[in-house]
Coordinates of C-alpha atoms (C1' of nucleotides) in Angstrom, one line a residue:
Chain A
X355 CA 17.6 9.5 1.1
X356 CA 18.2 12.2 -1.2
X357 CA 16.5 15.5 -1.6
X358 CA 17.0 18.2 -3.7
X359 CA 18.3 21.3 -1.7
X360 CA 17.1 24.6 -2.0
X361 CA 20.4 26.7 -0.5
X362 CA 22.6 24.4 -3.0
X363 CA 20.8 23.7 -5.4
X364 CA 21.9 20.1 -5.6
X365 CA 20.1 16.5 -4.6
X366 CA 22.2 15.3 -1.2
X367 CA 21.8 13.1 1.1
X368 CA 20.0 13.8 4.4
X369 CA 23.0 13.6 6.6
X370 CA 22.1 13.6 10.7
X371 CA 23.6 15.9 12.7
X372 CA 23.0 13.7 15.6
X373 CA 23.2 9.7 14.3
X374 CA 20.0 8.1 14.1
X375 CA 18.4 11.0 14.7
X376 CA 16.4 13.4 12.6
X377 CA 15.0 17.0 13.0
X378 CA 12.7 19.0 10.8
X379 CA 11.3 22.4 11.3
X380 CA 8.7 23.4 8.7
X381 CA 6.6 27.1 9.1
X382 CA 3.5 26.9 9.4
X383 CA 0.4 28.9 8.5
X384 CA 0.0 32.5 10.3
X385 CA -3.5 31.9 11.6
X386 CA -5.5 34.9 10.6
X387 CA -8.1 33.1 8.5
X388 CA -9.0 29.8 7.9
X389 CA -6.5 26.9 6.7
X390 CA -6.8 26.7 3.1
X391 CA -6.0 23.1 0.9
X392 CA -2.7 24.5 0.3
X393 CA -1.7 24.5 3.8
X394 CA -3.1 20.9 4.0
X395 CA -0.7 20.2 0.6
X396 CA 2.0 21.6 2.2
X397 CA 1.3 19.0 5.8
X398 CA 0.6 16.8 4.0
X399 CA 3.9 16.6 2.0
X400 CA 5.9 17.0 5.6
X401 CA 3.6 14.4 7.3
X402 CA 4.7 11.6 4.7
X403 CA 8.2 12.6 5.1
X404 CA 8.1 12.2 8.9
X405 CA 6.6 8.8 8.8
X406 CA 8.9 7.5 5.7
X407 CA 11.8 8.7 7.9
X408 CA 10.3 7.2 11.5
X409 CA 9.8 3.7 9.3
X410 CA 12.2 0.8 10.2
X411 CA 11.2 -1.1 7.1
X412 CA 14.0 0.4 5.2
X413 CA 17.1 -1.4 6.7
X414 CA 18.9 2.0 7.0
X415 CA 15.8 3.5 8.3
X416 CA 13.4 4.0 11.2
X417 CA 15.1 7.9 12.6
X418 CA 14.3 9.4 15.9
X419 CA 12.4 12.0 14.2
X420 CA 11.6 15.3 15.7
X421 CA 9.0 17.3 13.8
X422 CA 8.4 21.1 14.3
X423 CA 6.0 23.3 13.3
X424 CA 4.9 26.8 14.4
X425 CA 2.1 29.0 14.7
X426 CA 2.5 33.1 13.7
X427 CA 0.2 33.9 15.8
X428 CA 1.0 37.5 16.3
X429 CA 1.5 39.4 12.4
X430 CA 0.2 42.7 10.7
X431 CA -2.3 40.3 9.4
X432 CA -3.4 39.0 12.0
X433 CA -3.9 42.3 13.6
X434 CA -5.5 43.9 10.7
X435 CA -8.2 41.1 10.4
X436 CA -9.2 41.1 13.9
X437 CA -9.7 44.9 13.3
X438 CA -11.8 44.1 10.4
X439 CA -13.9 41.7 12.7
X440 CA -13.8 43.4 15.8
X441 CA -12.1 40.9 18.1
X442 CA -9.2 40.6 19.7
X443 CA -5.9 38.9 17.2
X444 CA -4.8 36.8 19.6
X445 CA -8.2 35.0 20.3
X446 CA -9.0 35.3 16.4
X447 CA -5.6 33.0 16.3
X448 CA -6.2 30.8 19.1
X449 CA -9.5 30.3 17.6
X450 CA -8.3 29.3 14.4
X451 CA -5.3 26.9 15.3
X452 CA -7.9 25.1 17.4
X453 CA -9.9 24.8 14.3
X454 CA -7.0 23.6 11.9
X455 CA -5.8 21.5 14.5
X456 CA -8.4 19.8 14.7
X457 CA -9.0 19.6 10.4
X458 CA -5.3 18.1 10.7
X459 CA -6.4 15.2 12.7
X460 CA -9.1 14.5 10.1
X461 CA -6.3 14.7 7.4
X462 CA -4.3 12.3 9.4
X463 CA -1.7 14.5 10.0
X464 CA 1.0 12.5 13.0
X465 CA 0.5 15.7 15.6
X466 CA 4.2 17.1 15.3
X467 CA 6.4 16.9 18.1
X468 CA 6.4 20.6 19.0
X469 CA 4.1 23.1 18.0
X470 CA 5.4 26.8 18.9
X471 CA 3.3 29.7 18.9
X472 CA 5.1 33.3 19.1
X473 CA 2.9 34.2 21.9
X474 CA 4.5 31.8 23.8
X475 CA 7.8 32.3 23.0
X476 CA 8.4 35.5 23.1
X477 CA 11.5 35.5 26.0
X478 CA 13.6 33.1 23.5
X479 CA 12.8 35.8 20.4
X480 CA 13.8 38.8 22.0
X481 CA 17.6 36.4 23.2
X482 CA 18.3 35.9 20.2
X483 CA 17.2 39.2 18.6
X484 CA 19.9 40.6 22.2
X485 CA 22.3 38.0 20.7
X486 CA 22.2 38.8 16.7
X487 CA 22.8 42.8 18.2
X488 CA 25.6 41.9 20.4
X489 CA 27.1 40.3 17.0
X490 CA 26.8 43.4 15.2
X491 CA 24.5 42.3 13.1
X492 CA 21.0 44.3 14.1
X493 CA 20.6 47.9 15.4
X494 CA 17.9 50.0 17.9
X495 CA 16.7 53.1 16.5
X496 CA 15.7 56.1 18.7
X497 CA 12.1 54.8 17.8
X498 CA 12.7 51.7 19.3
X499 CA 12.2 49.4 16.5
X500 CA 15.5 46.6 15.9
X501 CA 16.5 45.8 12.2
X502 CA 18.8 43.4 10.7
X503 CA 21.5 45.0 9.0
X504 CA 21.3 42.7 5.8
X505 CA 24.6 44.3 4.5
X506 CA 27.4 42.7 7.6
X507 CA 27.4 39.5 6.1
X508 CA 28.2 38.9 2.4
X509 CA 26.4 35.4 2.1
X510 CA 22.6 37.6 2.1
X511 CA 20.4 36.1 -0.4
X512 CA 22.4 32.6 -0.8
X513 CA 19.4 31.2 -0.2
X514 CA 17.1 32.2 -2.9
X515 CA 20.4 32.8 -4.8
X516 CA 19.6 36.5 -5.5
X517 CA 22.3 39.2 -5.1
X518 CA 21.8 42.2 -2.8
X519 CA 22.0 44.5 -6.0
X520 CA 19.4 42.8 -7.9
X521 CA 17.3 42.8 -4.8
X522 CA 17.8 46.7 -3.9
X523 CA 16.8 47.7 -7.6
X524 CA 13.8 46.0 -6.9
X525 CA 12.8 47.8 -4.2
X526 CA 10.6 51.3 -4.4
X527 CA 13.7 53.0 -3.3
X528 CA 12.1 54.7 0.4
X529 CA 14.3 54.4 3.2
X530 CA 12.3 53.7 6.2
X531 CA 12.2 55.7 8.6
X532 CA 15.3 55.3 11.0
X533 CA 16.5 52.1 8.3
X534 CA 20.0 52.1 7.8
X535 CA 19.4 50.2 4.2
X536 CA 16.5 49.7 2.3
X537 CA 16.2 46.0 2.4
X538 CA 17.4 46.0 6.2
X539 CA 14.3 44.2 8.0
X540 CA 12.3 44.5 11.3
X541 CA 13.6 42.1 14.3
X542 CA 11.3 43.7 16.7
X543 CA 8.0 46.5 16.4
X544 CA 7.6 48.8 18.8
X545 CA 3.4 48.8 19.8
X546 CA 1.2 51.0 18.2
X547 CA -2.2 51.8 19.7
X548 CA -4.2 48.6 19.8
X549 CA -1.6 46.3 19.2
X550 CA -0.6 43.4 21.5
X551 CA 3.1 43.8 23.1
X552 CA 4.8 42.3 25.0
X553 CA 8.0 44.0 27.1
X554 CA 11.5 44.2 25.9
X555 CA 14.6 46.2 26.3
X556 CA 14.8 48.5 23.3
X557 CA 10.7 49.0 23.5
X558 CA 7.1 47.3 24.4
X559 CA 6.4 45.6 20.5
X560 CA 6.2 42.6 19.3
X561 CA 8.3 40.3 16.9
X562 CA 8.7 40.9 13.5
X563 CA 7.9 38.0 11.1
X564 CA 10.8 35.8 10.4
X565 CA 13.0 36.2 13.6
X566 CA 10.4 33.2 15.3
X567 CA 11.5 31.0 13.1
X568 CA 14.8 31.4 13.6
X569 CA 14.4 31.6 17.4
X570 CA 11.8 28.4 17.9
X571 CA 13.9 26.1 15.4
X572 CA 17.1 26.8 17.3
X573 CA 15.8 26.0 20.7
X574 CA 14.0 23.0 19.8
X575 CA 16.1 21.4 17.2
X576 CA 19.9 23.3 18.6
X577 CA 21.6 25.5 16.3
X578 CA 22.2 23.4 13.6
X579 CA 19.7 20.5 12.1
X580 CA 18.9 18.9 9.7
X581 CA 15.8 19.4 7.3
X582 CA 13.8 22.9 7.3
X583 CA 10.9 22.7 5.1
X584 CA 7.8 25.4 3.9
X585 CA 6.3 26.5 0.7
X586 CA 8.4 27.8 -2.1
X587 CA 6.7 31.0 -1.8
X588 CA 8.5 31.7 1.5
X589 CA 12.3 30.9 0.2
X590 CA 12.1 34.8 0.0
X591 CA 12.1 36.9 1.7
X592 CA 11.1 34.6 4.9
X593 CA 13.8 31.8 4.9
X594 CA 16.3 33.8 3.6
X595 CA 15.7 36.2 6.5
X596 CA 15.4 33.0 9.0
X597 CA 18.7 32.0 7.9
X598 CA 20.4 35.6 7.9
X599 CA 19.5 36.0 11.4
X600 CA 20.0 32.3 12.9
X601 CA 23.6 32.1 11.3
X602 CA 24.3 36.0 12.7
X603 CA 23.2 34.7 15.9
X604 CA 24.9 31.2 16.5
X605 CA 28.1 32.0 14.0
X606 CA 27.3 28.3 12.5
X607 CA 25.0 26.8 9.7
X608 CA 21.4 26.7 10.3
X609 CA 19.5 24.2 8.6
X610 CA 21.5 21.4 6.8
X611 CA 18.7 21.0 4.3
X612 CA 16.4 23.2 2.7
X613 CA 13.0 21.4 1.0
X614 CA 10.3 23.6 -0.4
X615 CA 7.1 22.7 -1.7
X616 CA 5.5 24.1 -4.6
X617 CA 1.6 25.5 -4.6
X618 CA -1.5 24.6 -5.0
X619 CA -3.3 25.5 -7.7
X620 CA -7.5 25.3 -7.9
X621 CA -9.0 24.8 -11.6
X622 CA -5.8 25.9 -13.0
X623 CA -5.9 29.3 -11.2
X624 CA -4.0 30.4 -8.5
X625 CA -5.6 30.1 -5.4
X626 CA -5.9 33.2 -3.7
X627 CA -8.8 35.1 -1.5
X628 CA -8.6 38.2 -3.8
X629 CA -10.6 36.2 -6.5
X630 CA -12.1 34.0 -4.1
X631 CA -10.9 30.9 -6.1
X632 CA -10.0 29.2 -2.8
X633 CA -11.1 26.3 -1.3
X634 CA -10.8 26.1 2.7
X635 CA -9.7 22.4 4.4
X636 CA -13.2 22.7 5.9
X637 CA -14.6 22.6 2.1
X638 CA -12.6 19.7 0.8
X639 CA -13.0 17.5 3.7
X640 CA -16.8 17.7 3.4
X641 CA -16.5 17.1 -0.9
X642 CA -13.8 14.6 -0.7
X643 CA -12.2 11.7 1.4
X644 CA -9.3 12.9 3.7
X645 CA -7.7 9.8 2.0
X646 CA -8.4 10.9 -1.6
X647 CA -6.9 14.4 -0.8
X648 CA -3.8 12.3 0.4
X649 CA -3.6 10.5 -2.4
X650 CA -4.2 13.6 -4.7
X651 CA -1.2 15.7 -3.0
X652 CA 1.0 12.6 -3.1
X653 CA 0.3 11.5 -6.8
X654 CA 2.6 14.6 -8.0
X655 CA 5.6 15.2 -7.3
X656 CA 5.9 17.3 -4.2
X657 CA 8.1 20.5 -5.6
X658 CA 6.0 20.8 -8.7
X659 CA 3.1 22.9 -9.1
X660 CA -0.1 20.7 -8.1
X661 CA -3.5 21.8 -9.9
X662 CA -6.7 20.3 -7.8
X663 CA -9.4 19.9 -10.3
X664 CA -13.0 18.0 -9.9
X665 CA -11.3 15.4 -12.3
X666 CA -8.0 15.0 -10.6
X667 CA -10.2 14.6 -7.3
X668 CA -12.6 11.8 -9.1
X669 CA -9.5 10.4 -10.3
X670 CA -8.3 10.1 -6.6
X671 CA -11.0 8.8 -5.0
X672 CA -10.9 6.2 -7.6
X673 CA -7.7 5.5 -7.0
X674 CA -8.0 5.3 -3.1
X675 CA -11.0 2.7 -4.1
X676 CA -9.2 0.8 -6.0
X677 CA -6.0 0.2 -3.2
X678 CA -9.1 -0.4 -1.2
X679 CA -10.1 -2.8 -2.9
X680 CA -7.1 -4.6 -3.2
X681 CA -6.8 -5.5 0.1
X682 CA -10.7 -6.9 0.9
X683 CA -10.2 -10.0 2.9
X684 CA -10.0 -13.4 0.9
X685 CA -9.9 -16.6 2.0
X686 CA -7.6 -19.0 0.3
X687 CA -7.7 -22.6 0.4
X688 CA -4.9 -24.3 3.0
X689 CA -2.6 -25.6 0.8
X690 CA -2.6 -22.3 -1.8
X691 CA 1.0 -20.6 -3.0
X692 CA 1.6 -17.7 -1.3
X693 CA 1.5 -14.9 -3.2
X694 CA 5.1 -13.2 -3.5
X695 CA 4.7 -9.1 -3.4
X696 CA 8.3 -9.3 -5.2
X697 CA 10.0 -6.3 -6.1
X698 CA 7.6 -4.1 -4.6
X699 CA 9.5 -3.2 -1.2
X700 CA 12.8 -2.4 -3.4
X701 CA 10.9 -0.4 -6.0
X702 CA 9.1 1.8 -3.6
X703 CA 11.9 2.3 -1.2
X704 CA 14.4 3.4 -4.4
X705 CA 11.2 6.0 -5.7
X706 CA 10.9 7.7 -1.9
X707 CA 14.8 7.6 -1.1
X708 CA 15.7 9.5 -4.6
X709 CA 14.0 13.3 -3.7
X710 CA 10.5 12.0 -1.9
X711 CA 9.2 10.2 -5.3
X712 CA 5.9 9.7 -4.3
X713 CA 4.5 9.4 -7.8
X714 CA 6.6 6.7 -8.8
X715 CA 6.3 4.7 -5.0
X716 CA 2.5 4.7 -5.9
X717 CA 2.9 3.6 -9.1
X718 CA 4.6 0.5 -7.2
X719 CA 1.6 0.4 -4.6
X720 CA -0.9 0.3 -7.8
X721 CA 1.0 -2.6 -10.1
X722 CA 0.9 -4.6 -6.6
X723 CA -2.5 -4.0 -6.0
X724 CA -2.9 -5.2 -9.6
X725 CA -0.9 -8.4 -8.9
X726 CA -2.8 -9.0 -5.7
X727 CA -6.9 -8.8 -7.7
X728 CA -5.3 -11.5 -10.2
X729 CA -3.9 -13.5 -7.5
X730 CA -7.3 -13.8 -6.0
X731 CA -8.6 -14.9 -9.4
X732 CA -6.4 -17.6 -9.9
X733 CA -6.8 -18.7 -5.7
X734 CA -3.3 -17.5 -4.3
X735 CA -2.9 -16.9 -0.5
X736 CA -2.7 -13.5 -0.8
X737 CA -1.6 -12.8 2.8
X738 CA 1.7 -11.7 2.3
X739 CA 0.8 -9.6 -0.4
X740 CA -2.0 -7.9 1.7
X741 CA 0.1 -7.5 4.3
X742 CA 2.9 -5.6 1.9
X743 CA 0.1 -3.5 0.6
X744 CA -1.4 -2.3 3.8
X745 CA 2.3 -1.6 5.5
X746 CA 3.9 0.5 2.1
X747 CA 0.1 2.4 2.1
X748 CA 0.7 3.1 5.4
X749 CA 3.8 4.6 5.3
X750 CA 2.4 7.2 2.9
X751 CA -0.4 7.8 5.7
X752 CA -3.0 6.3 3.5
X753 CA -6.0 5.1 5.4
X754 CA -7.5 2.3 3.9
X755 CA -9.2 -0.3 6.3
X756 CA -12.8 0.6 6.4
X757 CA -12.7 4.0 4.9
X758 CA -15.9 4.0 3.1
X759 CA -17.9 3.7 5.8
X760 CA -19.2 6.6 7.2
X761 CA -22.0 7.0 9.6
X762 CA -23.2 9.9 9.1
X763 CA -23.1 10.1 5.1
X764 CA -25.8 7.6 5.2
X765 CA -29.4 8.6 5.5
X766 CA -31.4 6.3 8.4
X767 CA -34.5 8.0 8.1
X768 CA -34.9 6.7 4.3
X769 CA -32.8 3.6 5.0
X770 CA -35.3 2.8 7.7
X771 CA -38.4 3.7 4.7
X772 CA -36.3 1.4 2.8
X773 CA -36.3 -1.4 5.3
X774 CA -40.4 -1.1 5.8
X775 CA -40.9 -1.2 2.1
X776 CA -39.1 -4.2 2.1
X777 CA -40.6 -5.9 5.2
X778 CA -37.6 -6.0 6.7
X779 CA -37.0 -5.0 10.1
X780 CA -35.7 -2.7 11.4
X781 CA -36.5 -1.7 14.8
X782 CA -33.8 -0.1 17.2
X783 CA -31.4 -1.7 14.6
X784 CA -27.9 -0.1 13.9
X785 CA -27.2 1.1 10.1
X786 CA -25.0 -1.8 9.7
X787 CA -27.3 -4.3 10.7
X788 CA -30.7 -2.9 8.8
X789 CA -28.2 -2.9 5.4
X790 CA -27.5 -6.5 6.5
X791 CA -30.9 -7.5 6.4
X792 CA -32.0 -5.9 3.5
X793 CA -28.9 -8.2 2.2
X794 CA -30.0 -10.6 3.0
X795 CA -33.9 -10.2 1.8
X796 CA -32.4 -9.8 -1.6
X797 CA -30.0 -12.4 -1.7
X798 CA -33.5 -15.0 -0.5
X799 CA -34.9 -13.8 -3.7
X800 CA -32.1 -14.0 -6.1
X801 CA -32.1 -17.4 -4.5
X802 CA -35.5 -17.6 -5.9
X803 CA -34.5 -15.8 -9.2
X804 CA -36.9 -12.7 -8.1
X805 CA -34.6 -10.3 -10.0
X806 CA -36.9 -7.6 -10.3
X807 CA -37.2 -7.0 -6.4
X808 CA -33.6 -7.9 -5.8
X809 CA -32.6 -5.5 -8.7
X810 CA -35.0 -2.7 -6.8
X811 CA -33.3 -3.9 -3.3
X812 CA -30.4 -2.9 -5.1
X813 CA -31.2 0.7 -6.7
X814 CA -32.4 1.6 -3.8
X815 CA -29.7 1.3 -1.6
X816 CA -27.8 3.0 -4.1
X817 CA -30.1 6.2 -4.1
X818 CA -28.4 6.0 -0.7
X819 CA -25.0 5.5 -1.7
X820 CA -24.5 1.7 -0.8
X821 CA -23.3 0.3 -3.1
X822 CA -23.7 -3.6 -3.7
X823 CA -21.8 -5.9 -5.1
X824 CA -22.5 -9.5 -5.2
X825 CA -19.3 -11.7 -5.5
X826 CA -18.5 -15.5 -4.8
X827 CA -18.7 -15.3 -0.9
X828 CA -21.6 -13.4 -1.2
X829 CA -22.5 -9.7 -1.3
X830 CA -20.6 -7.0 -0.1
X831 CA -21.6 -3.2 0.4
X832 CA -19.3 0.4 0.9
X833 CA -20.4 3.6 0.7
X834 CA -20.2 4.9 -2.6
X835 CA -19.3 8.8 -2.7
Chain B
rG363 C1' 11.5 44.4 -16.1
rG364 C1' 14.6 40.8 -12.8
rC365 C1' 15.3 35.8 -10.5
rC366 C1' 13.5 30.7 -10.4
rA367 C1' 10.6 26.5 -11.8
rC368 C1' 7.6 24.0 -15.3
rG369 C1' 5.2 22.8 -20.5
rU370 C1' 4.7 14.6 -21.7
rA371 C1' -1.7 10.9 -24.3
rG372 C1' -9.0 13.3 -23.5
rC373 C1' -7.6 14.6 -18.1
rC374 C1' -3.9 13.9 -13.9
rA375 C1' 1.2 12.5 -13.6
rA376 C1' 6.4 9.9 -13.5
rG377 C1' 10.8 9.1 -16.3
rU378 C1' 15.1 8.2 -19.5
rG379 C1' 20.9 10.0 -24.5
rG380 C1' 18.8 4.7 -27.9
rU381 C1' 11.7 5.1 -29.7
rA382 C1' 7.9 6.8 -22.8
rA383 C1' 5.7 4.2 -15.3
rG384 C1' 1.2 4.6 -12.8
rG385 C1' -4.0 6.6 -12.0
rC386 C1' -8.7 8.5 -14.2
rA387 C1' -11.8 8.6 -18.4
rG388 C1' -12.9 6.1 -23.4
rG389 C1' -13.1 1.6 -27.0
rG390 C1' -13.1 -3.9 -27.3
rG391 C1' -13.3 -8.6 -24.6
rU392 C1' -13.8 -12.2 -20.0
rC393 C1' -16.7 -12.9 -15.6
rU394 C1' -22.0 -11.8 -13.9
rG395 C1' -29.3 -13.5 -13.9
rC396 C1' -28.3 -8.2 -15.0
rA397 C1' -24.9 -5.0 -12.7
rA398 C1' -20.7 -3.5 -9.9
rA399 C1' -15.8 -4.8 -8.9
rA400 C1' -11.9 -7.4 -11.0
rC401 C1' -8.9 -9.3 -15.0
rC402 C1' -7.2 -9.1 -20.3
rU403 C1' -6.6 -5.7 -24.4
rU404 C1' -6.4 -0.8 -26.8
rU405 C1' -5.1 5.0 -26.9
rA406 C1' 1.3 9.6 -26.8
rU407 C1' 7.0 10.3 -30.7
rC408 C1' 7.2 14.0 -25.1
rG409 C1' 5.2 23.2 -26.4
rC410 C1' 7.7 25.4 -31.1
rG411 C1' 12.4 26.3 -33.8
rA412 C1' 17.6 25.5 -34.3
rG413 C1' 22.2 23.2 -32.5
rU414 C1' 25.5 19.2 -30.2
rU415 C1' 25.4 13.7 -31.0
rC416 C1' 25.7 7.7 -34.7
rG417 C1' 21.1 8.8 -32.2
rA418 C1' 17.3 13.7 -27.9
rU419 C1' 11.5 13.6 -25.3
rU420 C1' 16.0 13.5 -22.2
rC421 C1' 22.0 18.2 -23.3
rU422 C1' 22.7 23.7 -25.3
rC423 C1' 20.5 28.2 -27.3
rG424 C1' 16.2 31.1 -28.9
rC425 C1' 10.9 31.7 -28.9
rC426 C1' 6.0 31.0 -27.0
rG427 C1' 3.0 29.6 -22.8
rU428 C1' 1.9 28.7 -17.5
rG429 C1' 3.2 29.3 -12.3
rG430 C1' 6.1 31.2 -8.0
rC431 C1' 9.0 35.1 -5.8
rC432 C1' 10.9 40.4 -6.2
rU433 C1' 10.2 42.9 1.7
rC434 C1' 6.6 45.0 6.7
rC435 C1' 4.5 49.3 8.8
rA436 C1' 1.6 46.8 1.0

RNA sequence: GGCCACGUAGCCAAGUGGUAAGGCAGGGGUCUGCAAAACCUUUAUCGCGAGUUCGAUUCUCGCCGUGGCCUCCA
């Protein structure tokens, strides 16, 4: 598989450290508000890759893949919000890490391997921060602060391929405090009043951002691996930092890979709290279909700019309907001709393996899906077809089987009216079973060519977003969105 | 101002030095009691200008436009 590397600047070829074996470190969200679509986007993205990766359908494929993500759950941010609401940062993080957690379980997001939080890891931060000063490579000042010395090394900014110059003429010119060089950055803070702090030998503080990553990824994936992922907002300053300080620390390369996702956009704006043009995960699993957001996120390409619309999402759910639809149950007669999925396999596997083509290996997933709705027309055993369908889909983490159906969209008190006004009944019944009956009271008078009460059987439910559809084995429902 | 991406049909979105996947929406058909779904069919010369080339949407330069980043005690 090939993917096109930030530090180099070139497509290679994800090349294991350890054979067979695969691990990715991605930063996750600093958990001072709630989780936004952009951080699902951005999951999302690392989700597919994971499960692409872990899949043994690929001949070359199916890595031990170990995923890591982290929480910042101790930042300025963080510490300014909880001032702003009066509670305590580290439960205002806890609080919402539970929450996203449990949004990324809706989005059906594989739970990574290894979830880090700084609060927890504090004792492997301040090692490596000891380590990166025993290198030379960070200083204490008489406040009690530690700083990277950006200026040791001559490879700073080969990351976001800027040059120290360019960087320092950028910057308003003040000299911190006890800095040695403007762009020299915190490793540890000492406490102010009302922060949390933790002890350490230079002073009580806390870690500043960018050395967690460094530390978390090193113990859990070892000093080098292979694939660190994140936004492309945080190629600078944050991964640049996190590989500064990594490399000063170990004296070998950090991450083998660097894969950065572009943004979110809402309506064509940027998405950002200032202007209030955000929309939280909370939001957009109420308006759309975890599946339809999946889809949405996967149908551009995952380093380009994606711009979430009302139309794009229509367009998705659509097209998560469609796939859907697709692979509805048929039954063939004994002796029909299978129905070859052909080059579908090969054409997805060539989209994903050159730089994560998702576009494309949909594309593949759509023109099979097409193949499969004429193959039930003209009475193939679709099977194999289905069966190609449903395995590719689910490599993408698409869930189709049943996905319409939700409980607790539908309405029972007026589905229940509906039932009475029909006569049918619909005492202690479950949803499934009073839709089922009203079924079949409409289908008794089609029978009977009562079109005008079948016809109302049938706008009504749909008031109720059922939707019927009467085919040649009879009539099928799904929730209609 | 600096660095980096991107600019393809009504919308979303791939891709290629030799006249452009897929999805949504729209038009026209088939099927259906009518629908729905499905199937068939139809809709683009690839931001603008110049250059390289037998030939560029695909390479180079300029311009315009959009987006990201340009640090922590904002």
């Amino acid at each position: 598989m090939r993917l096109l590397d930030t530090l180099t600047n070139k497509l290679r070829e994800v090349d294991p450290v350890h054979e067979g074996s695969i691990g990715i470190y991605v930063c996750g969200v600093t958990p001072y508000a709630e989780a936004h679509v952009g951080h699902a986007m951005s999951l999302i993205v690392y989700d597919v890759l994971v499960r692409y990766l872990r899949w043994d359908g690929n001949s070359a494929r199916g890595y031990n893949v170990t995923f890591v993500t982290n929480y910042t759950d101790v930042d300025d941010k963080l510490i300014e919000r909880a001032a702003e609401l009066n509670c305590d940062p580290l439960e205002l993080a806890s609080e919402n890490i539970d929450r996203w957690e449990r949004e990324q379980v809706e989005l059906g997001i594989v739970p990574p391997d290894k979830r880090p939080r700084v609060t927890g890891e504090i004792e492997t931060i301040t090692s490596t921060i000891e380590e990166i000063i025993r290198q030379g490579y960070a200083y204490v000042t008489t406040n009690g602060d530690v700083y990277y010395r950006v200026q040791v090394k001559n490879d700073y900014g080969k990351l976001s391929h800027r040059e120290i110059e360019g960087l320092r003429a950028g910057t308003r010119g003040e000299l911190g405090k006890d800095k040695e060089f403007p762009l020299d950055f915190a490793l540890w803070k000492k406490q102010k009043p009302g922060e949390p702090a933790w002890p350490s030998p230079w002073s009580n503080g806390r870690p500043g951002w960018h050395i967690e990553c460094s530390a978390m990824a090193q113990r859990y994936l070892g000093d080098t691996f292979d694939i660190h992922g994140g936004g492309v907002d945080l190629i600078f300053p944050h991964h640049e930092n996190e590989i500064a300080q990594a490399e000063a620390a170990t004296g070998k390369p950090f991450a083998r890979l660097w894969m950065h996702n572009g943004m979110v956009q809402y309506e064509n704006e940027k998405m950002s709290k200032s202007t209030g043009n955000l929309v939280s995960v909370a939001e957009a699993l109420q308006r759309w279909h975890p599946a339809a957001l999946r889809l949405f996120v996967l149908s551009s390409h995952y380093r380009g700019p994606n711009n979430l619309t009302e139309e794009a999402m229509g367009a998705a759910t659509r097209g998560i309907e469609r796939l859907e639809g697709a692979l509805k149950p048929f039954k063939a007669s004994p002796d029909a001709t299978p129905l070859d999925p052909e080059g579908t396999r090969t054409r997805f596997v060539e989209a994903m393996e050159n730089d994560f083509g998702t576009p494309q290996a949909l594309a593949s997933l759509f023109d099979l899906a097409r193949a499969i709705n004429r193959g039930r027309a003209e009475g193939f055993d679709l099977g194999l077809a289905q069966a190609e369908l449903q395995e590719l889909t689910s490599v993408l983490g698409l869930r189709l089987d049943n996905i319409t159906f939700t409980e607790v969209k539908i309405d029972k008190i007026a589905l229940a009216d509906t039932a009475s006004e029909f006569g049918v009944d619909h005492s202690g019944s479950e949803v499934e079973s009073i839709i089922t009956a009203l079924i079949e009271r409409r289908t008794i008078a089609r029978t009977e060519k009562d079109f005008i009460l079948s016809d109302e059987i049938r706008d009504k439910l749909a008031t109720l977003h059922i939707l019927l559809e009467d085919t040649p084995e009879g009539t099928h429902w799904s929730m209609q969105s």
